[in-house]
PDB file of C-alpha atoms and ligand atoms in Angstrom:
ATOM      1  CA  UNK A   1       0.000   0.000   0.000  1.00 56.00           C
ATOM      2  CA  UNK A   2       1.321   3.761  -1.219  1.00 60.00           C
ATOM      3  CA  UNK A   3       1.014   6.177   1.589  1.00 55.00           C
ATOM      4  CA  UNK A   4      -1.750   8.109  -0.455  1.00 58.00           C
ATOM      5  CA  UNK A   5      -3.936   4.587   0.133  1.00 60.00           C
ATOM      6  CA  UNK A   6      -3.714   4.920   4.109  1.00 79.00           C
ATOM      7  CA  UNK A   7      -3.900   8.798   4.213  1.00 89.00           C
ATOM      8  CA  UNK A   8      -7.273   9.173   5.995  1.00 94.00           C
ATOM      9  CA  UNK A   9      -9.169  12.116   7.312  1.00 97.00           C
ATOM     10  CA  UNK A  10     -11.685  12.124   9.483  1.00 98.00           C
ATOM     11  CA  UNK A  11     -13.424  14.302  12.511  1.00 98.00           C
ATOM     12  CA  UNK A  12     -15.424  13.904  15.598  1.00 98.00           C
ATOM     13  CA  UNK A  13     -19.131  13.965  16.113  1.00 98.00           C
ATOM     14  CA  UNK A  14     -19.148  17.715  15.711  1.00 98.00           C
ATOM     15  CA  UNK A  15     -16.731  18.669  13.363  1.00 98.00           C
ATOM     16  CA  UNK A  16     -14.990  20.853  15.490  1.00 98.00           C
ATOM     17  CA  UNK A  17     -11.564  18.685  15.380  1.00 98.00           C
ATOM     18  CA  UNK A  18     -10.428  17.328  11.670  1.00 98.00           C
ATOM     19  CA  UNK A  19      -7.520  15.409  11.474  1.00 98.00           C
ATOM     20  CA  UNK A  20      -5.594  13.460   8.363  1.00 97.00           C
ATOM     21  CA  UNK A  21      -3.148  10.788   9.096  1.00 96.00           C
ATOM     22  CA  UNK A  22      -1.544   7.820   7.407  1.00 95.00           C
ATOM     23  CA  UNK A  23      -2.673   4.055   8.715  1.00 95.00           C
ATOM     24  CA  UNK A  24       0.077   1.949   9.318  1.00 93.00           C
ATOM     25  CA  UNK A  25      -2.829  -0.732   7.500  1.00 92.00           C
ATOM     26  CA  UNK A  26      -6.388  -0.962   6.826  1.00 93.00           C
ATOM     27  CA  UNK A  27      -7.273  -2.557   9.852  1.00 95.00           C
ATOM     28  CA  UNK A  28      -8.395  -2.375  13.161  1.00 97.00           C
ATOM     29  CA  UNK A  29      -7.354  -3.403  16.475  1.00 97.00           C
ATOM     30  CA  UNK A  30      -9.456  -4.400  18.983  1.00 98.00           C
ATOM     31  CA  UNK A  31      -8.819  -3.637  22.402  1.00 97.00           C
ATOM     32  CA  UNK A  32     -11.490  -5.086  25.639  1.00 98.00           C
ATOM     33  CA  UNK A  33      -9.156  -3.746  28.272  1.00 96.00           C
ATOM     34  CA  UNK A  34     -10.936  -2.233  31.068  1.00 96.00           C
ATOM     35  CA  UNK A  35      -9.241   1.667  30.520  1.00 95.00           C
ATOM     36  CA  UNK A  36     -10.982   1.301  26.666  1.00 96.00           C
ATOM     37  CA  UNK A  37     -14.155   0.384  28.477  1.00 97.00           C
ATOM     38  CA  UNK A  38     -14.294   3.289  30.661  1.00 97.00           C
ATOM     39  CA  UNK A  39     -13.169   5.782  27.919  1.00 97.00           C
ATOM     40  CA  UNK A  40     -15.431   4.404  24.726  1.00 96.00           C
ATOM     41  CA  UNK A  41     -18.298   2.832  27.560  1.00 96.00           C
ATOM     42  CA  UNK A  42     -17.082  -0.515  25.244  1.00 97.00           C
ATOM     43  CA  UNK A  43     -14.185  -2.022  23.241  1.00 98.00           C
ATOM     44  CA  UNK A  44     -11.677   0.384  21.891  1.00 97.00           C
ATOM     45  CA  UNK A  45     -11.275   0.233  18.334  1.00 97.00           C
ATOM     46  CA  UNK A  46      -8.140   1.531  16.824  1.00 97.00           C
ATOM     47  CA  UNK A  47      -6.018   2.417  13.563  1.00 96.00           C
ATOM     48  CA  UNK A  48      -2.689   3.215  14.408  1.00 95.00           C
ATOM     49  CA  UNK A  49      -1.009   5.653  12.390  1.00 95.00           C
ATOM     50  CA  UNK A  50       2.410   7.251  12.023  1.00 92.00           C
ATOM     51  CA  UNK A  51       3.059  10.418  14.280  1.00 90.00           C
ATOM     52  CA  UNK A  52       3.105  12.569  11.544  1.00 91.00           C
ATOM     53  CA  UNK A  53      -0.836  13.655  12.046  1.00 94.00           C
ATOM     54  CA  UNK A  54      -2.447  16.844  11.143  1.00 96.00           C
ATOM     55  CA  UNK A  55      -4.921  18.060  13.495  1.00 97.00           C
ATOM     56  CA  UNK A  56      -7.128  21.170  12.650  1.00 98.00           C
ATOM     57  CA  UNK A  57      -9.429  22.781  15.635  1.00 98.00           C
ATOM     58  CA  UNK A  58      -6.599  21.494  17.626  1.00 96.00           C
ATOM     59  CA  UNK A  59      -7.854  23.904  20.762  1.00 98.00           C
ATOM     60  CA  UNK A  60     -11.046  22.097  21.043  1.00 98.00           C
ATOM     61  CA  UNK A  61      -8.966  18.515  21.315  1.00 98.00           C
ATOM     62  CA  UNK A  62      -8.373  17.658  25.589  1.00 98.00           C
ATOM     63  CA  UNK A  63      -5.793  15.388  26.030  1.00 98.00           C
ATOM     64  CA  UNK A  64      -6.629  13.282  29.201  1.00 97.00           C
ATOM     65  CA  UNK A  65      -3.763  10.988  30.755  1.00 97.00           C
ATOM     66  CA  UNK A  66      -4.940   7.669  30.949  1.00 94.00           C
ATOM     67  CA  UNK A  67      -2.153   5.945  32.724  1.00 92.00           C
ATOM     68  CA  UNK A  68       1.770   7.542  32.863  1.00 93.00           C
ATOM     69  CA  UNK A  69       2.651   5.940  29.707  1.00 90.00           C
ATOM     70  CA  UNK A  70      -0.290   6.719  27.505  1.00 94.00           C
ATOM     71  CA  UNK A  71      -2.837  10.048  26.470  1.00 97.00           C
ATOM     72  CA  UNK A  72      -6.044   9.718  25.056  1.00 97.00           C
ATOM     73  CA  UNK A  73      -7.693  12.626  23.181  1.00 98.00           C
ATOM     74  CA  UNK A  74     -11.144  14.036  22.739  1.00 98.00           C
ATOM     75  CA  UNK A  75     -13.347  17.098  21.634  1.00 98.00           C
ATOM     76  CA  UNK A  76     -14.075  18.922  24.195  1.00 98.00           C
ATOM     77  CA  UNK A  77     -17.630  20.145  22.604  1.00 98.00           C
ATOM     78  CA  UNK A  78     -19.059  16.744  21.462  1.00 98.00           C
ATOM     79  CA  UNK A  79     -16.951  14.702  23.997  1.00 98.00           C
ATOM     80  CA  UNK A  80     -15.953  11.840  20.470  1.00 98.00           C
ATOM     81  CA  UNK A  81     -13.048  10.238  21.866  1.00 97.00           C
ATOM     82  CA  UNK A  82     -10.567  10.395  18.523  1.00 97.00           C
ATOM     83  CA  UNK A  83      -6.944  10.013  19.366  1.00 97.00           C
ATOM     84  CA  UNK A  84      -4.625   7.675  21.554  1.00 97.00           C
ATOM     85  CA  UNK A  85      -0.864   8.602  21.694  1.00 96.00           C
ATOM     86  CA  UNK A  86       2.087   6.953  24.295  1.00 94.00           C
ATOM     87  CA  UNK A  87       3.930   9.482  25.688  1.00 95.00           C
ATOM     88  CA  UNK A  88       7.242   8.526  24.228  1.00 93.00           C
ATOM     89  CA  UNK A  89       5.697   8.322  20.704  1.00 92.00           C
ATOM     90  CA  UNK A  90       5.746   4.757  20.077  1.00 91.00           C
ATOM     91  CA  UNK A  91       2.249   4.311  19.189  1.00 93.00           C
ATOM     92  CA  UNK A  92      -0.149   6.598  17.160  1.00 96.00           C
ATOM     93  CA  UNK A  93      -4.180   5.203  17.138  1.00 96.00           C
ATOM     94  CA  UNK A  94      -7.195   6.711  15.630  1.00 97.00           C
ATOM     95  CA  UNK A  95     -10.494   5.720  17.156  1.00 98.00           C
ATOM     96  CA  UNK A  96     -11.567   3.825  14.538  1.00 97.00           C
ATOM     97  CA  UNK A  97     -15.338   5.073  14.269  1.00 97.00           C
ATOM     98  CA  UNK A  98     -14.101   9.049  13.685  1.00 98.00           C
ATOM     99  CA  UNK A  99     -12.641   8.184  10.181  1.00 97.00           C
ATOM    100  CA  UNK A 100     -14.435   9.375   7.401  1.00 97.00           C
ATOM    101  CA  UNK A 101     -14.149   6.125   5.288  1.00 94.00           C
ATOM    102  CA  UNK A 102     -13.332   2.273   6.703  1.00 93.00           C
ATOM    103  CA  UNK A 103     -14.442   1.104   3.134  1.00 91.00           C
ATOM    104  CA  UNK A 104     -11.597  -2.118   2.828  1.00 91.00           C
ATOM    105  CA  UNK A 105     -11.090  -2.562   6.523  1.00 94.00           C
ATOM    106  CA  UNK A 106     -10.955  -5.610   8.503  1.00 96.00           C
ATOM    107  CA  UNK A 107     -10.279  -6.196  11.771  1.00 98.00           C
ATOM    108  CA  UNK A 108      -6.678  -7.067  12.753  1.00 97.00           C
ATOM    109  CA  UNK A 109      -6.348  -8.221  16.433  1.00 97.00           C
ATOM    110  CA  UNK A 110      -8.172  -8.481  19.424  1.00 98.00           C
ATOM    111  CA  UNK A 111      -5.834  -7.732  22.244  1.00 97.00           C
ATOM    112  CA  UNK A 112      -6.965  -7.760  26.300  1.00 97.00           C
ATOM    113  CA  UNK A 113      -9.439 -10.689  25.294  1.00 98.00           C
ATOM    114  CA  UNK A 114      -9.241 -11.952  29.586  1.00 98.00           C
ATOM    115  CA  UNK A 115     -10.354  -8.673  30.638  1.00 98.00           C
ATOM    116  CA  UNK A 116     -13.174  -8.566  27.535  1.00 98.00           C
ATOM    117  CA  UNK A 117     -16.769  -8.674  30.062  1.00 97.00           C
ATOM    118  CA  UNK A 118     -19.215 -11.647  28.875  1.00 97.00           C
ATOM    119  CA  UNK A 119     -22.240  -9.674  27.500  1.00 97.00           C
ATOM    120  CA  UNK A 120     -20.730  -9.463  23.838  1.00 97.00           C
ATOM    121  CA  UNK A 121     -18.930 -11.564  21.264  1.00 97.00           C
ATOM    122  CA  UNK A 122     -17.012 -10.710  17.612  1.00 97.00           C
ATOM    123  CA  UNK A 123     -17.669 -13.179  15.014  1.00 97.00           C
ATOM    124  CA  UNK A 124     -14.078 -12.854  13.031  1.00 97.00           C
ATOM    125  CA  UNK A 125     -11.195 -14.903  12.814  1.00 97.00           C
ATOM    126  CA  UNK A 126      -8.624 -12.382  13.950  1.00 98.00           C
ATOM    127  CA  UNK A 127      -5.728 -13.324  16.299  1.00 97.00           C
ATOM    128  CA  UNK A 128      -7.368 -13.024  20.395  1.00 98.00           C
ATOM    129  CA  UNK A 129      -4.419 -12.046  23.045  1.00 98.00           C
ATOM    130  CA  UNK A 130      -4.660 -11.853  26.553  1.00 97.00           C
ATOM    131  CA  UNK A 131      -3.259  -9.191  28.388  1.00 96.00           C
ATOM    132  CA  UNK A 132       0.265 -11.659  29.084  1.00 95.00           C
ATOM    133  CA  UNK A 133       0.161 -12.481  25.872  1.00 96.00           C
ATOM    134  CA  UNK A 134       0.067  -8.436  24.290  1.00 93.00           C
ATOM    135  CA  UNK A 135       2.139  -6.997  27.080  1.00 90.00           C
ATOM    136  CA  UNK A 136       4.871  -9.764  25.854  1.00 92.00           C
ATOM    137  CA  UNK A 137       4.924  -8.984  22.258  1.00 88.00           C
ATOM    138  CA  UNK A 138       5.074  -5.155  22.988  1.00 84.00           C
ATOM    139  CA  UNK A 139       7.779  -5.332  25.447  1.00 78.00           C
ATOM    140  CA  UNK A 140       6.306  -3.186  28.239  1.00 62.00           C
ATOM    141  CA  UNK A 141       3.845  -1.216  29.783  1.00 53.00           C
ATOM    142  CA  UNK A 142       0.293  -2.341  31.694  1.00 52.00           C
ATOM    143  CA  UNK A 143      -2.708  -0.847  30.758  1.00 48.00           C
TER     144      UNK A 143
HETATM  145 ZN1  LIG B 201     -16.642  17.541  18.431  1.00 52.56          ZN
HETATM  146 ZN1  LIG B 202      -7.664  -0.637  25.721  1.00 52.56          ZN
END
């Protein structure tokens, strides 16, 4: 995939923060930890992306610190939670819903599948971690 495939735009629920950004794929990651259930009020669906975002109605975008490794941002007016950053930059993630087009998406992963509560299911075939199981493959952190 070119980079002018995975450049995306997309916005929030009022329009008041735009951004465009380039997916690292066309794919989502699924994530049933319990922060992501707080912050979305379900699974947290992501696209990461390379740093190298452009945000416009950047004053209306809160960042809120979610843990000491990790930021997650949303519009202050609508309250559309839109962007996920670590602090030291290692990981960029677009809340999947705010893009403006998902047409060729899939889903990648799901990852925190032990702390995922009983009431739903997915249906795909995508690789399920546990929290052990993420945490080891990305080298650090906890949620
Ligand atoms: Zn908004
Ligand atoms: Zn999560």
């Amino acid at each position: 995939m070119t980079p002018e495939q995975t450049k995306r735009s997309g916005q929030c629920l009022c329009g008041a923060v735009k951004y465009q950004a380039t997916l690292l794929e066309e794919g989502v990651h699924v994530c049933h930890c319990t922060l992501c259930q707080k912050w979305h009020g379900g699974p947290g669906m992501a696209a990461g992306c390379d740093g190298d975002w452009s945000i416009q109605g950047e004053e209306n975008l809160t960042w809120y610190a979610s843990s000491d490794w990790a930021k997650r941002g949303f519009c202050k007016t609508c309250g559309s939670h839109l962007l996920f950053k670590t602090n030291d930059a290692s990981y960029h993630g677009i809340a999947a819903g705010t893009l403006d087009n998902l047409d060729g998406f899939k889903i990648e992963s799901h990852i925190f599948v032990d702390k995922k509560p009983s009431y739903y299911d997915f249906n795909d075939n995508a690789p399920r971690l546990t929290e052990e199981e993420f945490l080891k493959m990305v080298g650090e952190h906890t949620s």
